[in-house]
Amino acid sequence: MTKKVVIVGGVAGGATTAARLRRLNEEMEIVLLERGEHISYANCGLPYYIGEVIEKRENLFVMTLQNFRNWYNIDIRANSEVLTLDRSGQRVEVLNRLSGEKYWESYDYLVLSPGAEPIRPPLSGVQHPAVFTLRNVADTDRIYNFIRENKPSSAVVVGGGFVGLEMCENLHRRGMAVTIVELAPQLLTIFDKDMAALVQQYLRSQGVGLYLNSGVAAF
């Protein structure tokens, strides 16, 4: 009897899992549920599209929905958000974000690869139209369009991890004066203090402002 796999999340992990399962089993029914509009895009490339290193938006996408469907024979449903997990009944409740319809989808096996949400701290001003998070293509489009339409001269990046530094690099490339605010005593806390010091020295030499051991009180 043919087994059915439901995969929640269709970006890097979910799409890769779906493709691998199809290679292992040509008969298995595979349903891929993605809350957003796009699947299988280059997350790490998002800051570099904002910085115009990646010039064409379509180059962010590893594969289109239709190509993925055709090549791997997978039932892909974008704009489909999983609301409820019924483990005993082996089913998930799905919301079609375009139509508002809710329905239940059964499974034999379930793979959870939903990704994460950026933190929006409950601070004054966090809803200001010039305050952004960066997680997906929609976030990227909002930042890119804001820069194109408003031509800001400066930017503040909250967080000195990998994504924060990539955004710093690309906003600086777009001609902005950039400041990084980091709660920890150093950037890139995954590295030791001596390695981080080299990065900090280089950034300062490029005119990037650094506020370490510093949090944000309001926007």
Coordinates of N, CA and C in Angstrom, one line a residue:
M1 N 0.8 -1.2 0.0 CA 0.0 0.0 0.0 C 0.9 1.2 0.0
T2 N 0.5 2.2 -0.8 CA 1.3 3.5 -0.9 C 1.2 4.3 0.3
K3 N 2.3 4.7 0.9 CA 2.4 5.5 2.0 C 2.3 7.0 1.6
K4 N 1.9 7.8 2.6 CA 1.8 9.3 2.3 C 2.6 10.0 3.4
V5 N 3.4 11.0 2.9 CA 4.2 11.8 3.7 C 3.7 13.3 3.6
V6 N 3.5 13.9 4.7 CA 3.2 15.4 4.7 C 4.4 16.1 5.3
I7 N 4.9 17.1 4.5 CA 6.0 17.9 5.0 C 5.5 19.3 5.2
V8 N 5.8 19.8 6.4 CA 5.4 21.1 6.8 C 6.6 22.0 6.7
G9 N 6.6 23.0 5.7 CA 7.7 23.8 5.5 C 8.4 23.5 4.2
G10 N 8.5 24.5 3.3 CA 8.9 24.2 1.9 C 10.1 25.0 1.5
V11 N 10.9 25.5 2.4 CA 12.1 26.2 2.0 C 13.3 25.2 1.9
A12 N 14.4 25.5 2.6 CA 15.6 24.7 2.4 C 15.4 23.2 2.9
G13 N 15.0 23.1 4.2 CA 14.9 21.7 4.8 C 13.8 20.9 4.2
G14 N 12.6 21.6 4.1 CA 11.4 20.8 3.6 C 11.5 20.4 2.2
A15 N 12.0 21.4 1.3 CA 12.1 21.1 -0.1 C 13.2 20.0 -0.4
T16 N 14.3 20.1 0.4 CA 15.3 19.1 0.2 C 14.9 17.7 0.7
T17 N 14.1 17.7 1.7 CA 13.5 16.4 2.2 C 12.6 15.8 1.2
A18 N 11.7 16.6 0.6 CA 10.8 16.1 -0.4 C 11.5 15.6 -1.6
A19 N 12.5 16.2 -2.1 CA 13.3 15.8 -3.2 C 14.0 14.4 -2.9
R20 N 14.6 14.4 -1.7 CA 15.3 13.1 -1.3 C 14.3 12.0 -1.2
L21 N 13.1 12.2 -0.6 CA 12.2 11.1 -0.5 C 11.7 10.6 -1.8
R22 N 11.5 11.5 -2.8 CA 11.1 11.1 -4.1 C 12.2 10.2 -4.8
R23 N 13.4 10.6 -4.6 CA 14.5 9.8 -5.2 C 14.5 8.4 -4.5
L24 N 14.2 8.3 -3.3 CA 14.2 7.0 -2.6 C 13.0 6.2 -2.9
N25 N 11.9 6.8 -3.2 CA 10.6 6.1 -3.5 C 9.8 6.8 -4.5
E26 N 9.7 6.2 -5.7 CA 8.9 6.8 -6.8 C 7.4 6.8 -6.6
E27 N 7.0 5.9 -5.7 CA 5.5 5.7 -5.6 C 4.9 6.4 -4.4
M28 N 5.7 6.8 -3.5 CA 5.2 7.5 -2.3 C 4.4 8.8 -2.6
E29 N 3.3 9.0 -1.9 CA 2.6 10.3 -2.0 C 3.2 11.3 -1.1
I30 N 3.6 12.4 -1.7 CA 4.3 13.5 -0.9 C 3.5 14.8 -1.1
V31 N 3.1 15.3 0.1 CA 2.4 16.6 0.1 C 3.3 17.6 0.9
L32 N 3.6 18.7 0.2 CA 4.5 19.8 0.8 C 3.7 21.0 1.1
L33 N 3.6 21.4 2.3 CA 2.8 22.5 2.8 C 3.7 23.7 3.2
E34 N 3.5 24.8 2.5 CA 4.4 26.0 2.7 C 3.5 27.2 3.0
R35 N 3.7 27.8 4.2 CA 2.9 29.0 4.5 C 3.1 30.2 3.6
G36 N 4.3 30.4 3.1 CA 4.6 31.5 2.2 C 4.2 31.2 0.8
E37 N 4.6 32.2 0.0 CA 4.3 32.1 -1.5 C 5.4 31.3 -2.2
H38 N 6.6 31.3 -1.7 CA 7.7 30.7 -2.4 C 8.3 29.5 -1.7
I39 N 8.9 28.6 -2.5 CA 9.6 27.4 -1.9 C 11.0 27.5 -2.4
S40 N 11.9 26.7 -1.7 CA 13.2 26.4 -2.2 C 14.0 27.6 -2.7
Y41 N 14.0 28.7 -1.8 CA 14.8 29.9 -2.3 C 16.1 30.0 -1.4
A42 N 17.0 30.8 -1.9 CA 18.3 30.9 -1.3 C 18.2 31.9 -0.1
N43 N 18.0 31.4 1.1 CA 17.9 32.3 2.3 C 19.2 33.1 2.4
C44 N 20.3 32.5 2.3 CA 21.6 33.2 2.5 C 21.8 34.3 1.4
G45 N 21.1 34.2 0.3 CA 21.3 35.2 -0.7 C 20.4 36.5 -0.5
L46 N 19.5 36.5 0.4 CA 18.5 37.6 0.6 C 19.3 38.9 0.9
P47 N 20.2 39.0 1.8 CA 20.9 40.3 2.0 C 21.6 40.7 0.7
Y48 N 22.1 39.8 -0.1 CA 22.9 40.1 -1.3 C 22.0 40.6 -2.4
Y49 N 20.8 40.3 -2.4 CA 19.8 40.9 -3.3 C 19.6 42.3 -2.9
I50 N 19.4 42.5 -1.6 CA 19.2 43.9 -1.1 C 20.4 44.7 -1.5
G51 N 21.6 44.2 -1.4 CA 22.8 44.9 -1.7 C 23.1 45.0 -3.2
E52 N 22.3 44.4 -4.0 CA 22.4 44.3 -5.5 C 23.6 43.6 -6.0
V53 N 24.2 42.7 -5.1 CA 25.2 41.8 -5.6 C 24.5 40.7 -6.4
I54 N 23.4 40.2 -6.0 CA 22.5 39.4 -6.8 C 21.6 40.4 -7.5
E55 N 21.7 40.6 -8.8 CA 21.0 41.6 -9.5 C 19.6 41.3 -9.8
K56 N 19.3 40.0 -10.1 CA 18.0 39.6 -10.5 C 17.3 38.8 -9.4
R57 N 16.1 39.3 -9.1 CA 15.3 38.6 -8.0 C 15.1 37.1 -8.3
E58 N 14.9 36.8 -9.6 CA 14.6 35.4 -9.9 C 15.8 34.5 -9.6
N59 N 17.0 35.0 -9.5 CA 18.1 34.2 -9.1 C 18.1 33.7 -7.7
L60 N 17.2 34.3 -6.9 CA 17.1 33.8 -5.5 C 16.4 32.4 -5.4
F61 N 15.7 32.1 -6.5 CA 14.8 30.9 -6.4 C 15.6 29.7 -7.0
V62 N 15.8 28.7 -6.2 CA 16.4 27.5 -6.7 C 15.5 26.8 -7.7
M63 N 14.2 26.8 -7.4 CA 13.2 26.1 -8.3 C 11.9 26.7 -8.1
T64 N 11.1 26.8 -9.2 CA 9.8 27.4 -9.1 C 8.8 26.3 -8.6
L65 N 7.6 26.7 -8.2 CA 6.6 25.7 -7.7 C 6.3 24.7 -8.8
Q66 N 6.1 25.2 -10.0 CA 5.7 24.3 -11.1 C 6.8 23.4 -11.5
N67 N 8.0 23.8 -11.6 CA 9.1 22.9 -11.9 C 9.3 21.8 -10.9
F68 N 9.1 22.2 -9.6 CA 9.3 21.2 -8.5 C 8.2 20.2 -8.6
R69 N 7.0 20.6 -8.9 CA 5.8 19.7 -9.1 C 6.1 18.7 -10.2
N70 N 6.6 19.3 -11.3 CA 6.7 18.5 -12.5 C 7.9 17.5 -12.4
W71 N 9.0 18.0 -11.9 CA 10.2 17.1 -11.8 C 10.1 16.0 -10.8
Y72 N 9.5 16.3 -9.7 CA 9.5 15.4 -8.5 C 8.1 14.8 -8.3
N73 N 7.1 15.2 -9.0 CA 5.8 14.6 -8.8 C 5.3 14.8 -7.4
I74 N 5.4 16.0 -6.9 CA 5.1 16.3 -5.5 C 3.9 17.3 -5.4
D75 N 3.0 17.0 -4.5 CA 1.8 17.9 -4.4 C 2.2 19.1 -3.5
I76 N 2.6 20.2 -4.1 CA 3.1 21.4 -3.4 C 1.9 22.4 -3.2
R77 N 1.7 22.8 -2.0 CA 0.6 23.8 -1.7 C 1.3 25.0 -1.0
A78 N 1.5 26.0 -1.8 CA 2.0 27.3 -1.2 C 0.8 28.0 -0.5
N79 N 1.1 29.0 0.3 CA 0.1 29.8 1.0 C -0.8 28.9 1.8
S80 N -0.2 27.8 2.4 CA -0.9 26.8 3.2 C -0.3 26.7 4.5
E81 N -1.0 27.2 5.5 CA -0.4 27.2 6.9 C -1.0 26.1 7.8
V82 N -0.2 25.3 8.4 CA -0.7 24.3 9.3 C -1.0 24.9 10.7
L83 N -2.2 24.7 11.1 CA -2.7 25.3 12.3 C -2.7 24.4 13.5
T84 N -3.0 23.1 13.2 CA -3.2 22.1 14.3 C -2.6 20.8 13.9
L85 N -2.0 20.1 14.9 CA -1.4 18.8 14.7 C -2.2 17.8 15.5
D86 N -2.8 16.9 14.9 CA -3.6 15.8 15.6 C -2.8 14.5 15.4
R87 N -1.9 14.3 16.4 CA -1.0 13.1 16.3 C -1.8 11.8 16.4
S88 N -2.8 11.7 17.3 CA -3.5 10.4 17.4 C -4.3 10.1 16.2
G89 N -4.8 11.2 15.5 CA -5.6 10.9 14.3 C -4.7 11.0 13.0
Q90 N -3.4 11.2 13.2 CA -2.4 11.3 12.1 C -3.0 12.3 11.0
R91 N -3.2 13.5 11.4 CA -3.7 14.5 10.4 C -3.3 15.9 10.9
V92 N -3.2 16.8 10.0 CA -3.0 18.2 10.3 C -4.1 19.1 9.7
E93 N -4.4 20.2 10.5 CA -5.4 21.1 10.0 C -4.6 22.2 9.2
V94 N -5.1 22.5 8.0 CA -4.4 23.4 7.1 C -5.3 24.6 6.8
L95 N -4.7 25.8 6.8 CA -5.4 27.0 6.4 C -4.9 27.5 5.0
N96 N -5.8 27.6 4.0 CA -5.4 28.2 2.8 C -5.5 29.7 3.0
R97 N -4.3 30.3 3.0 CA -4.2 31.8 3.4 C -4.8 32.7 2.3
L98 N -5.0 32.2 1.1 CA -5.6 33.0 0.1 C -7.1 33.0 0.1
S99 N -7.7 31.8 0.3 CA -9.2 31.6 0.3 C -9.8 31.7 1.7
G100 N -9.0 31.4 2.7 CA -9.5 31.3 4.1 C -10.1 29.9 4.4
E101 N -10.0 29.0 3.5 CA -10.6 27.7 3.7 C -9.7 26.9 4.7
K102 N -10.3 26.1 5.6 CA -9.6 25.2 6.5 C -10.0 23.8 6.1
Y103 N -9.0 22.9 6.2 CA -9.3 21.5 5.9 C -8.3 20.6 6.7
W104 N -8.6 19.3 6.8 CA -7.7 18.4 7.4 C -7.0 17.5 6.4
E105 N -5.7 17.3 6.6 CA -4.9 16.5 5.7 C -4.3 15.4 6.5
S106 N -4.5 14.2 6.0 CA -4.1 13.0 6.7 C -2.6 12.6 6.3
Y107 N -2.0 11.8 7.1 CA -0.6 11.4 6.7 C -0.3 10.0 7.4
D108 N 0.7 9.3 6.8 CA 1.3 8.2 7.4 C 2.5 8.6 8.1
Y109 N 3.3 9.5 7.5 CA 4.5 10.1 8.1 C 4.4 11.6 8.0
L110 N 4.9 12.2 9.1 CA 4.9 13.7 9.1 C 6.3 14.2 9.3
V111 N 6.7 15.2 8.5 CA 8.0 15.9 8.6 C 7.8 17.3 9.0
L112 N 8.3 17.8 10.1 CA 8.2 19.2 10.5 C 9.5 20.0 10.2
S113 N 9.3 20.9 9.2 CA 10.5 21.8 8.9 C 10.0 23.2 8.7
P114 N 9.3 23.8 9.7 CA 8.6 25.0 9.6 C 9.5 26.3 9.6
G115 N 10.8 26.1 9.9 CA 11.6 27.3 10.0 C 11.4 28.0 11.3
A116 N 11.6 29.3 11.3 CA 11.6 30.1 12.5 C 11.0 31.5 12.2
E117 N 10.7 32.3 13.2 CA 10.2 33.6 13.1 C 11.2 34.6 13.7
P118 N 11.5 35.7 13.0 CA 12.4 36.7 13.6 C 11.7 37.3 14.8
I119 N 12.6 37.7 15.8 CA 12.0 38.3 17.0 C 11.7 39.7 16.8
R120 N 10.5 40.1 17.1 CA 10.1 41.5 17.1 C 9.8 41.9 18.6
P121 N 10.8 42.5 19.2 CA 10.6 42.8 20.7 C 9.5 43.8 20.9
P122 N 8.8 43.6 22.0 CA 7.6 44.5 22.3 C 8.1 45.9 22.8
L123 N 8.7 46.6 21.9 CA 9.3 47.9 22.2 C 8.5 49.0 21.5
S124 N 8.5 50.2 22.0 CA 7.9 51.3 21.4 C 8.5 51.6 20.0
G125 N 7.7 51.7 19.0 CA 8.2 52.0 17.6 C 8.5 50.8 16.8
V126 N 8.3 49.6 17.3 CA 8.7 48.4 16.5 C 7.8 48.3 15.3
Q127 N 6.6 48.9 15.3 CA 5.7 48.8 14.2 C 5.9 49.9 13.1
H128 N 6.9 50.7 13.4 CA 7.2 51.8 12.4 C 7.5 51.2 11.0
P129 N 7.0 51.9 10.0 CA 7.2 51.3 8.6 C 8.7 51.3 8.2
A130 N 9.6 51.9 8.9 CA 11.0 51.8 8.6 C 11.8 50.8 9.5
V131 N 11.0 50.0 10.2 CA 11.6 49.0 11.0 C 11.3 47.6 10.4
F132 N 12.3 46.9 10.1 CA 12.1 45.6 9.3 C 12.8 44.4 10.0
T133 N 12.2 43.3 9.7 CA 12.9 42.0 10.0 C 13.3 41.4 8.7
L134 N 14.2 40.4 8.7 CA 14.6 39.7 7.5 C 14.6 38.2 7.7
R135 N 13.6 37.6 7.1 CA 13.5 36.1 7.2 C 13.2 35.5 5.8
N136 N 12.4 36.1 5.0 CA 11.9 35.5 3.8 C 11.9 36.5 2.6
V137 N 11.4 36.0 1.5 CA 11.4 36.8 0.3 C 10.5 38.1 0.5
A138 N 9.4 37.9 1.2 CA 8.5 39.1 1.4 C 9.2 40.1 2.2
D139 N 9.9 39.8 3.2 CA 10.7 40.7 4.0 C 11.7 41.4 3.1
T140 N 12.4 40.6 2.3 CA 13.4 41.2 1.4 C 12.8 42.2 0.4
D141 N 11.7 41.9 -0.1 CA 11.0 42.8 -1.0 C 10.7 44.1 -0.3
R142 N 10.2 44.0 0.9 CA 9.9 45.3 1.6 C 11.1 46.2 1.9
I143 N 12.2 45.5 2.2 CA 13.4 46.3 2.5 C 14.0 46.9 1.2
Y144 N 14.0 46.1 0.1 CA 14.5 46.5 -1.2 C 13.7 47.7 -1.7
N145 N 12.4 47.6 -1.6 CA 11.5 48.6 -2.2 C 11.6 49.9 -1.3
F146 N 11.8 49.7 0.0 CA 11.9 50.9 0.8 C 13.2 51.7 0.5
I147 N 14.3 51.0 0.3 CA 15.5 51.6 -0.1 C 15.4 52.3 -1.5
R148 N 14.8 51.6 -2.4 CA 14.6 52.2 -3.7 C 13.8 53.5 -3.7
E149 N 12.7 53.5 -2.9 CA 11.8 54.6 -2.9 C 12.2 55.7 -2.0
N150 N 12.9 55.4 -0.9 CA 13.2 56.5 0.1 C 14.7 56.9 0.1
K151 N 15.5 56.0 -0.5 CA 17.0 56.3 -0.5 C 17.5 56.8 0.8
P152 N 17.4 55.9 1.9 CA 17.9 56.3 3.2 C 19.4 56.5 3.2
S153 N 19.9 57.4 4.0 CA 21.3 57.6 4.1 C 22.0 56.9 5.3
S154 N 21.2 56.3 6.2 CA 21.8 55.6 7.3 C 20.9 54.4 7.7
A155 N 21.5 53.5 8.4 CA 20.7 52.3 8.8 C 21.3 51.8 10.1
V156 N 20.4 51.2 11.0 CA 20.9 50.5 12.2 C 20.5 49.1 12.1
V157 N 21.4 48.2 12.3 CA 21.2 46.8 12.3 C 21.3 46.3 13.8
V158 N 20.2 45.7 14.2 CA 20.1 45.1 15.6 C 20.5 43.7 15.6
G159 N 21.6 43.3 16.1 CA 22.1 42.0 16.1 C 23.4 41.8 15.3
G160 N 24.4 41.3 15.9 CA 25.7 41.1 15.3 C 26.1 39.7 15.0
G161 N 25.1 38.9 14.6 CA 25.4 37.5 14.1 C 25.6 37.5 12.6
F162 N 25.5 36.3 12.0 CA 25.8 36.2 10.6 C 24.9 37.1 9.7
V163 N 23.6 37.0 9.9 CA 22.7 37.7 9.1 C 22.9 39.2 9.3
G164 N 23.1 39.6 10.6 CA 23.3 41.0 10.9 C 24.5 41.6 10.1
L165 N 25.6 40.8 10.1 CA 26.8 41.3 9.4 C 26.6 41.3 7.9
E166 N 25.9 40.3 7.4 CA 25.6 40.3 6.0 C 24.7 41.5 5.6
M167 N 23.8 41.9 6.4 CA 22.9 43.1 6.2 C 23.8 44.3 6.3
C168 N 24.7 44.4 7.3 CA 25.6 45.5 7.4 C 26.4 45.7 6.1
E169 N 27.0 44.6 5.7 CA 27.8 44.6 4.4 C 27.0 45.2 3.3
N170 N 25.8 44.8 3.1 CA 25.1 45.1 1.9 C 24.4 46.5 2.0
L171 N 24.0 46.9 3.2 CA 23.5 48.3 3.3 C 24.7 49.3 3.2
H172 N 25.9 48.9 3.7 CA 27.0 49.7 3.4 C 27.4 49.8 1.9
R173 N 27.2 48.7 1.3 CA 27.4 48.7 -0.2 C 26.5 49.6 -0.9
R174 N 25.3 49.7 -0.4 CA 24.3 50.6 -1.0 C 24.5 52.1 -0.6
G175 N 25.6 52.4 0.1 CA 25.9 53.8 0.4 C 25.4 54.3 1.7
M176 N 24.9 53.5 2.6 CA 24.4 54.0 3.8 C 25.5 53.9 4.9
A177 N 25.4 54.9 5.9 CA 26.2 54.8 7.1 C 25.5 53.8 8.0
V178 N 26.2 52.8 8.4 CA 25.6 51.6 9.1 C 26.1 51.6 10.5
T179 N 25.2 51.3 11.5 CA 25.6 51.1 12.9 C 25.0 49.7 13.3
I180 N 25.8 48.9 14.0 CA 25.3 47.7 14.6 C 25.2 47.8 16.1
V181 N 24.0 47.4 16.6 CA 23.8 47.3 18.0 C 23.7 45.9 18.4
E182 N 24.6 45.5 19.4 CA 24.7 44.1 19.8 C 24.7 44.0 21.3
L183 N 23.8 43.2 21.9 CA 23.6 43.0 23.3 C 24.9 42.4 24.0
A184 N 25.5 41.5 23.2 CA 26.7 40.8 23.8 C 27.9 41.7 23.7
P185 N 29.0 41.3 24.5 CA 30.2 42.1 24.5 C 31.0 42.1 23.2
Q186 N 30.6 41.2 22.2 CA 31.3 41.1 21.0 C 30.3 40.7 19.9
L187 N 30.7 40.9 18.6 CA 30.0 40.4 17.5 C 30.3 38.9 17.3
L188 N 29.5 38.2 16.6 CA 29.7 36.8 16.2 C 30.1 36.0 17.4
T189 N 29.1 35.8 18.3 CA 29.4 35.2 19.6 C 29.8 33.7 19.4
I190 N 29.5 33.2 18.3 CA 30.0 31.8 18.0 C 31.5 31.7 17.9
F191 N 32.2 32.8 17.7 CA 33.6 32.8 17.6 C 34.2 33.2 19.0
D192 N 35.5 32.9 19.2 CA 36.1 33.4 20.4 C 36.4 34.9 20.3
K193 N 36.8 35.5 21.4 CA 36.9 37.0 21.5 C 38.0 37.5 20.6
D194 N 39.1 36.8 20.4 CA 40.2 37.3 19.5 C 39.7 37.3 18.1
M195 N 39.0 36.3 17.6 CA 38.5 36.3 16.2 C 37.5 37.4 16.0
A196 N 36.6 37.6 17.0 CA 35.6 38.6 16.8 C 36.2 40.0 16.8
A197 N 37.3 40.2 17.6 CA 38.0 41.5 17.6 C 38.5 41.8 16.2
L198 N 39.0 40.9 15.4 CA 39.5 41.2 14.1 C 38.3 41.7 13.2
V199 N 37.2 41.0 13.3 CA 36.0 41.5 12.6 C 35.6 42.9 13.0
Q200 N 35.6 43.1 14.3 CA 35.2 44.4 14.8 C 36.2 45.5 14.3
Q201 N 37.4 45.2 14.3 CA 38.5 46.2 13.9 C 38.2 46.5 12.4
Y202 N 38.0 45.5 11.6 CA 37.8 45.7 10.2 C 36.5 46.6 9.9
L203 N 35.4 46.3 10.6 CA 34.2 47.0 10.4 C 34.4 48.5 10.8
R204 N 35.1 48.7 11.9 CA 35.3 50.1 12.3 C 36.2 50.8 11.2
S205 N 37.1 50.1 10.6 CA 38.0 50.7 9.6 C 37.2 51.1 8.4
Q206 N 36.0 50.5 8.2 CA 35.2 50.8 7.0 C 34.1 51.8 7.4
G207 N 34.2 52.3 8.6 CA 33.2 53.4 9.0 C 32.0 52.9 9.6
V208 N 31.9 51.6 10.0 CA 30.7 51.0 10.6 C 30.7 51.3 12.1
G209 N 29.6 51.9 12.6 CA 29.6 52.1 14.1 C 29.2 50.9 14.8
L210 N 29.8 50.6 16.0 CA 29.5 49.5 16.8 C 29.1 49.9 18.2
Y211 N 27.9 49.4 18.6 CA 27.5 49.6 20.0 C 27.4 48.2 20.6
L212 N 28.4 47.7 21.3 CA 28.4 46.4 22.0 C 28.0 46.6 23.4
N213 N 27.6 45.4 24.0 CA 27.0 45.5 25.4 C 25.8 46.5 25.4
S214 N 25.1 46.6 24.3 CA 24.1 47.6 24.2 C 22.8 47.0 23.7
G215 N 21.7 47.3 24.4 CA 20.4 46.9 23.9 C 19.6 48.0 23.3
V216 N 18.4 47.7 22.8 CA 17.5 48.7 22.2 C 16.4 49.0 23.2
A217 N 16.2 50.2 23.5 CA 15.1 50.6 24.4 C 13.8 51.0 23.7
A218 N 14.0 51.5 22.5 CA 12.8 51.9 21.7 C 13.4 52.2 20.3
F219 N 12.4 52.2 19.3 CA 12.8 52.5 17.9 C 12.3 53.9 17.5

